[in-house]
Amino acid sequence: MKSNTRVLFLAAEADPFVKVGGLGDVAGSLPLALKDACELDVRLVIPFHGAIQRKAFPFKRIASFEVPKPGKPIRAEAFQVDLHGLPVYLIGGAPIPPKAPVYTSDPSVDGYKFTFFSLAALELVRRLDWAPDLVHANDWHTAMAIYALSLRRDQDEFFQDTATLMGVHNLPYLGIGAGVALNAFGLPPAYGSALPWWAQDAPFALGLLAADHIVAASPTYAAEILTTEFGAGLESFLKTRSETITGILNGINQEKWDPRNDNALTVRYSADNLAARMENKIALLQELDLNPDPKIPLLAMITRMDPQKGIDLVPKTLRKIARQRWNAILLGTGVPEIEDAVRKLETEFPARLRAAIRFDAMLSRRIYAGADVLMIPSRYEPCGLTQMIAMRYGCVPLGRATGGLKDTIQDSLPGQPGTGFLFERPHPVDFAKALRRALRIYPNREEWRTIQLNGMRQDFSWDRSARQYADLYQSVINRRKGFAPLPRKDEP
Ligand code: ADP
């Protein structure tokens, strides 16, 4: 790969500036890996959210310019900061008010903010006279950059050779309701396109329509989005693009997630002294005021409390295995009704279940280091990071066989240790069956240890995924030269 290949990476959030979910992890680590492992000239652009402005990064103001908008252009300010040698640009302006959260629940507000951001990011690189070979946008918040390029590229010499890649981290969030904002910035609906009528002004759908190529967060998710169960209504359209959809697994930052030097733990450990892990379990049981007998398996969840994550299946499932011995800790926040159900479950199992309804990064680390099983019963999981983190910490993941969970967890049967446990349907019957299987193997310490060690030895580093991205970038850039116009409805 040429080291001077220029990639403009756009995202709504990026760790360590601001992180709301897994997208923040990805945007904060993939561009760095692309720079370090693949020597690409990557620039990351994110909005200058209030939460970032309040942090003490050494931001430098680099440009002030107007973002075109019919009627009245809007002024944008751009700042720059260095992240381990990666140039990061932050875009500020009236549509990104300092007091607003990263995401609101109002698509028209978010639509306006992120359309402004997406168009400003393109204007910024024009200002800097840095023409990207490829724009990699992620999820609906930045899809407008790809759509805008597809509409304007032919008349815009600066972006004429710029290829586009649409990253899919969470398809159902299409940005429905943001159409008015798009229109306000001169981006019309794609009437007559191959998109279903109701999605013709939805930013994500437009990005998927217009991108030269689409990349999903895991190979299995890339295939799943072509089906009714996972396609968010776009499956028929996406099938017309199946030749230009690839799946690449996310990685994790293996330095940030490392039980050998994690300060949050009671005792640090590695695959070479796994026995030391037990002290973390005992300390965690004490912290949670649970029965401190370390022979009782400790089940855990660390999750957004959202139907996507299948956490609403947990009450029925645990009742099904109530006669067996276990302790459980459920950490997360989210949908109030699910939070309430989890609190209720704590009153149902007061001696052995704890509900920690909050976002608590330190506790999450102690759970990865002390729990025996991490439950991930997701209805859909584009990639998922928690199963990879769990394996790195010797906590055995038990997940639904979907998306990235299917691609990263190898199922275990008695006498056939894999790296975790999988079940098929998002249903308490299947979920409980898998838990029973895990609980049956658990007392066999040697076999359990093998499953733990198999997981700890997996390579989930970003380097491997970054190389796949770099290869994909190059092929998309090459293909751009002979790229066909947007698929129309009347075409096969
Ligand atoms: P998603 O992005 O869909 O929420 P992922 O599995 O990709 O799910 O990433 C979730 C990330 O957020 C992981 O790093 C996980 O440890 C962290 N996390 C989720 N909920 C909590 C919580 N309540 N407290 C601390 N960390 C959490």
Tab-separated table of N, CA and C in Angstrom, residues 255-336:
chain	number	residue	atom	x	y	z
A	255	GLU	N	-3.740	-2.580	24.431
A	255	GLU	CA	-2.986	-1.981	25.546
A	255	GLU	C	-3.931	-1.465	26.615
A	256	LYS	N	-5.029	-0.870	26.149
A	256	LYS	CA	-6.016	-0.338	27.096
A	256	LYS	C	-6.730	-1.450	27.850
A	257	TRP	N	-6.903	-2.572	27.177
A	257	TRP	CA	-7.597	-3.707	27.784
A	257	TRP	C	-6.579	-4.821	27.995
A	258	ASP	N	-5.915	-4.794	29.136
A	258	ASP	CA	-4.855	-5.770	29.378
A	258	ASP	C	-4.783	-6.080	30.873
A	259	PRO	N	-5.182	-7.309	31.274
A	259	PRO	CA	-5.199	-7.617	32.718
A	259	PRO	C	-3.800	-7.599	33.347
A	260	ARG	N	-2.752	-7.550	32.510
A	260	ARG	CA	-1.385	-7.491	33.081
A	260	ARG	C	-1.087	-6.116	33.656
A	261	ASN	N	-1.702	-5.069	33.103
A	261	ASN	CA	-1.458	-3.756	33.708
A	261	ASN	C	-2.712	-2.890	33.740
A	262	ASP	N	-3.742	-3.447	34.345
A	262	ASP	CA	-4.993	-2.718	34.524
A	262	ASP	C	-5.082	-2.276	35.984
A	263	ASN	N	-4.988	-0.962	36.178
A	263	ASN	CA	-4.965	-0.419	37.546
A	263	ASN	C	-6.255	-0.597	38.320
A	264	ALA	N	-7.338	-0.887	37.606
A	264	ALA	CA	-8.627	-1.030	38.302
A	264	ALA	C	-8.726	-2.359	39.043
A	265	LEU	N	-7.826	-3.300	38.754
A	265	LEU	CA	-7.958	-4.641	39.325
A	265	LEU	C	-7.333	-4.749	40.713
A	266	THR	N	-7.815	-5.718	41.487
A	266	THR	CA	-7.213	-5.991	42.790
A	266	THR	C	-5.844	-6.631	42.581
A	267	VAL	N	-5.805	-7.606	41.680
A	267	VAL	CA	-4.544	-8.282	41.358
A	267	VAL	C	-4.428	-8.352	39.845
A	268	ARG	N	-3.256	-7.993	39.326
A	268	ARG	CA	-3.069	-8.106	37.874
A	268	ARG	C	-2.609	-9.517	37.544
A	269	TYR	N	-2.932	-9.956	36.343
A	269	TYR	CA	-2.631	-11.345	36.002
A	269	TYR	C	-2.500	-11.474	34.493
A	270	SER	N	-2.070	-12.657	34.069
A	270	SER	CA	-1.971	-12.935	32.635
A	270	SER	C	-2.304	-14.406	32.428
A	271	ALA	N	-2.214	-14.866	31.191
A	271	ALA	CA	-2.484	-16.280	30.897
A	271	ALA	C	-1.483	-17.167	31.644
A	272	ASP	N	-0.312	-16.642	31.982
A	272	ASP	CA	0.709	-17.446	32.668
A	272	ASP	C	0.443	-17.617	34.159
A	273	ASN	N	-0.309	-16.704	34.762
A	273	ASN	CA	-0.669	-16.908	36.181
A	273	ASN	C	-2.166	-16.678	36.386
A	274	LEU	N	-2.930	-17.447	35.654
A	274	LEU	CA	-4.383	-17.301	35.665
A	274	LEU	C	-4.977	-17.545	37.051
A	275	ALA	N	-4.279	-18.333	37.870
A	275	ALA	CA	-4.786	-18.615	39.220
A	275	ALA	C	-4.989	-17.313	39.996
A	276	ALA	N	-4.154	-16.311	39.716
A	276	ALA	CA	-4.254	-15.032	40.436
A	276	ALA	C	-5.575	-14.323	40.146
A	277	ARG	N	-6.225	-14.705	39.064
A	277	ARG	CA	-7.496	-14.078	38.697
A	277	ARG	C	-8.550	-14.261	39.801
A	278	MET	N	-8.454	-15.416	40.504
A	278	MET	CA	-9.430	-15.743	41.546
A	278	MET	C	-9.538	-14.642	42.601
A	279	GLU	N	-8.408	-13.983	42.895
A	279	GLU	CA	-8.452	-12.928	43.920
A	279	GLU	C	-9.346	-11.772	43.477
A	280	ASN	N	-9.357	-11.530	42.177
A	280	ASN	CA	-10.247	-10.482	41.667
A	280	ASN	C	-11.708	-10.882	41.834
A	281	LYS	N	-11.964	-12.180	41.638
A	281	LYS	CA	-13.353	-12.651	41.791
A	281	LYS	C	-13.798	-12.494	43.246
A	282	ILE	N	-12.932	-12.906	44.165
A	282	ILE	CA	-13.296	-12.826	45.587
A	282	ILE	C	-13.521	-11.364	45.992
A	283	ALA	N	-12.635	-10.489	45.541
A	283	ALA	CA	-12.768	-9.064	45.880
A	283	ALA	C	-14.060	-8.498	45.296
A	284	LEU	N	-14.396	-8.916	44.083
A	284	LEU	CA	-15.616	-8.420	43.436
A	284	LEU	C	-16.860	-8.903	44.183
A	285	LEU	N	-16.841	-10.181	44.592
A	285	LEU	CA	-17.991	-10.719	45.342
A	285	LEU	C	-18.167	-9.951	46.648
A	286	GLN	N	-17.046	-9.615	47.276
A	286	GLN	CA	-17.129	-8.833	48.519
A	286	GLN	C	-17.675	-7.440	48.238
A	287	GLU	N	-17.137	-6.817	47.194
A	287	GLU	CA	-17.588	-5.468	46.824
A	287	GLU	C	-19.092	-5.448	46.569
A	288	LEU	N	-19.608	-6.517	45.968
A	288	LEU	CA	-21.025	-6.559	45.606
A	288	LEU	C	-21.884	-7.164	46.716
A	289	ASP	N	-21.235	-7.570	47.802
A	289	ASP	CA	-21.933	-8.190	48.919
A	289	ASP	C	-22.699	-9.439	48.473
A	290	LEU	N	-21.990	-10.295	47.725
A	290	LEU	CA	-22.553	-11.574	47.284
A	290	LEU	C	-21.837	-12.689	48.024
A	291	ASN	N	-22.440	-13.880	48.028
A	291	ASN	CA	-21.826	-15.044	48.667
A	291	ASN	C	-20.381	-15.209	48.169
A	292	PRO	N	-19.397	-15.106	49.072
A	292	PRO	CA	-18.009	-15.063	48.610
A	292	PRO	C	-17.400	-16.422	48.262
A	293	ASP	N	-18.211	-17.485	48.226
A	293	ASP	CA	-17.674	-18.796	47.857
A	293	ASP	C	-17.244	-18.769	46.379
A	294	PRO	N	-15.950	-18.837	46.118
A	294	PRO	CA	-15.496	-18.678	44.719
A	294	PRO	C	-15.884	-19.841	43.812
A	295	LYS	N	-16.394	-20.916	44.420
A	295	LYS	CA	-16.801	-22.062	43.567
A	295	LYS	C	-18.144	-21.806	42.868
A	296	ILE	N	-18.868	-20.816	43.359
A	296	ILE	CA	-20.154	-20.501	42.706
A	296	ILE	C	-19.858	-19.661	41.461
A	297	PRO	N	-20.321	-20.111	40.287
A	297	PRO	CA	-20.023	-19.330	39.081
A	297	PRO	C	-20.664	-17.942	39.124
A	298	LEU	N	-19.922	-16.950	38.677
A	298	LEU	CA	-20.432	-15.572	38.664
A	298	LEU	C	-20.766	-15.183	37.219
A	299	LEU	N	-22.065	-14.957	36.976
A	299	LEU	CA	-22.536	-14.547	35.655
A	299	LEU	C	-22.604	-13.031	35.597
A	300	ALA	N	-22.325	-12.447	34.437
A	300	ALA	CA	-22.306	-10.984	34.364
A	300	ALA	C	-22.847	-10.479	33.041
A	301	MET	N	-23.274	-9.209	33.067
A	301	MET	CA	-23.555	-8.466	31.825
A	301	MET	C	-23.002	-7.067	31.976
A	302	ILE	N	-22.430	-6.540	30.897
A	302	ILE	CA	-21.969	-5.148	30.862
A	302	ILE	C	-22.526	-4.600	29.560
A	303	THR	N	-23.528	-3.739	29.656
A	303	THR	CA	-24.257	-3.450	28.425
A	303	THR	C	-25.119	-2.202	28.496
A	304	ARG	N	-25.391	-1.643	27.323
A	304	ARG	CA	-26.476	-0.680	27.233
A	304	ARG	C	-27.762	-1.468	27.474
A	305	MET	N	-28.660	-0.930	28.276
A	305	MET	CA	-29.902	-1.657	28.546
A	305	MET	C	-30.919	-1.295	27.471
A	306	ASP	N	-30.820	-2.002	26.358
A	306	ASP	CA	-31.595	-1.725	25.166
A	306	ASP	C	-32.081	-3.066	24.625
A	307	PRO	N	-33.287	-3.091	24.016
A	307	PRO	CA	-33.756	-4.377	23.470
A	307	PRO	C	-32.742	-5.029	22.525
A	308	GLN	N	-31.951	-4.203	21.819
A	308	GLN	CA	-30.920	-4.772	20.926
A	308	GLN	C	-30.069	-5.805	21.649
A	309	LYS	N	-29.779	-5.517	22.918
A	309	LYS	CA	-28.820	-6.335	23.651
A	309	LYS	C	-29.456	-7.566	24.301
A	310	GLY	N	-30.776	-7.712	24.152
A	310	GLY	CA	-31.443	-8.901	24.666
A	310	GLY	C	-31.460	-8.981	26.184
A	311	ILE	N	-31.185	-7.869	26.861
A	311	ILE	CA	-31.144	-7.914	28.331
A	311	ILE	C	-32.526	-8.173	28.913
A	312	ASP	N	-33.572	-7.859	28.146
A	312	ASP	CA	-34.933	-8.148	28.613
A	312	ASP	C	-35.206	-9.653	28.657
A	313	LEU	N	-34.326	-10.460	28.049
A	313	LEU	CA	-34.492	-11.920	28.115
A	313	LEU	C	-33.954	-12.481	29.430
A	314	VAL	N	-33.166	-11.669	30.138
A	314	VAL	CA	-32.446	-12.182	31.305
A	314	VAL	C	-33.363	-12.653	32.433
A	315	PRO	N	-34.408	-11.864	32.838
A	315	PRO	CA	-35.234	-12.330	33.959
A	315	PRO	C	-35.788	-13.740	33.740
A	316	LYS	N	-36.443	-13.962	32.599
A	316	LYS	CA	-37.035	-15.288	32.344
A	316	LYS	C	-35.956	-16.370	32.310
A	317	THR	N	-34.835	-16.024	31.725
A	317	THR	CA	-33.759	-17.016	31.567
A	317	THR	C	-33.202	-17.418	32.929
A	318	LEU	N	-32.949	-16.438	33.787
A	318	LEU	CA	-32.379	-16.770	35.100
A	318	LEU	C	-33.383	-17.542	35.949
A	319	ARG	N	-34.669	-17.224	35.773
A	319	ARG	CA	-35.674	-18.008	36.513
A	319	ARG	C	-35.618	-19.474	36.103
A	320	LYS	N	-35.335	-19.703	34.806
A	320	LYS	CA	-35.273	-21.096	34.320
A	320	LYS	C	-34.115	-21.872	34.950
A	321	ILE	N	-33.066	-21.155	35.355
A	321	ILE	CA	-31.927	-21.871	35.942
A	321	ILE	C	-31.807	-21.553	37.439
A	322	ALA	N	-32.944	-21.149	38.031
A	322	ALA	CA	-32.917	-20.697	39.432
A	322	ALA	C	-32.480	-21.804	40.387
A	323	ARG	N	-32.689	-23.066	39.993
A	323	ARG	CA	-32.358	-24.147	40.930
A	323	ARG	C	-30.850	-24.404	40.982
A	324	GLN	N	-30.135	-23.882	40.001
A	324	GLN	CA	-28.684	-24.093	40.016
A	324	GLN	C	-27.997	-23.002	40.832
A	325	ARG	N	-26.737	-23.267	41.178
A	325	ARG	CA	-26.014	-22.268	41.981
A	325	ARG	C	-25.326	-21.269	41.060
A	326	TRP	N	-25.574	-20.015	41.254
A	326	TRP	CA	-24.858	-18.951	40.543
A	326	TRP	C	-25.036	-17.648	41.284
A	327	ASN	N	-24.145	-16.719	41.041
A	327	ASN	CA	-24.308	-15.322	41.425
A	327	ASN	C	-24.358	-14.530	40.119
A	328	ALA	N	-24.914	-13.312	40.167
A	328	ALA	CA	-24.964	-12.523	38.934
A	328	ALA	C	-24.803	-11.040	39.220
A	329	ILE	N	-24.140	-10.351	38.293
A	329	ILE	CA	-24.025	-8.892	38.353
A	329	ILE	C	-24.399	-8.332	36.984
A	330	LEU	N	-25.369	-7.414	36.979
A	330	LEU	CA	-25.819	-6.804	35.719
A	330	LEU	C	-25.491	-5.315	35.781
A	331	LEU	N	-24.550	-4.880	34.932
A	331	LEU	CA	-24.122	-3.472	34.913
A	331	LEU	C	-24.604	-2.818	33.626
A	332	GLY	N	-25.302	-1.688	33.752
A	332	GLY	CA	-25.702	-0.991	32.537
A	332	GLY	C	-26.718	0.101	32.799
A	333	THR	N	-26.948	0.909	31.774
A	333	THR	CA	-28.004	1.923	31.825
A	333	THR	C	-28.713	1.920	30.481
A	334	GLY	N	-29.889	2.528	30.462
A	334	GLY	CA	-30.575	2.621	29.174
A	334	GLY	C	-32.055	2.813	29.314
A	335	VAL	N	-32.825	2.002	28.613
A	335	VAL	CA	-34.281	2.140	28.562
A	335	VAL	C	-34.858	1.974	29.977
A	336	PRO	N	-35.613	2.985	30.474
A	336	PRO	CA	-36.093	2.944	31.860
A	336	PRO	C	-36.852	1.664	32.212
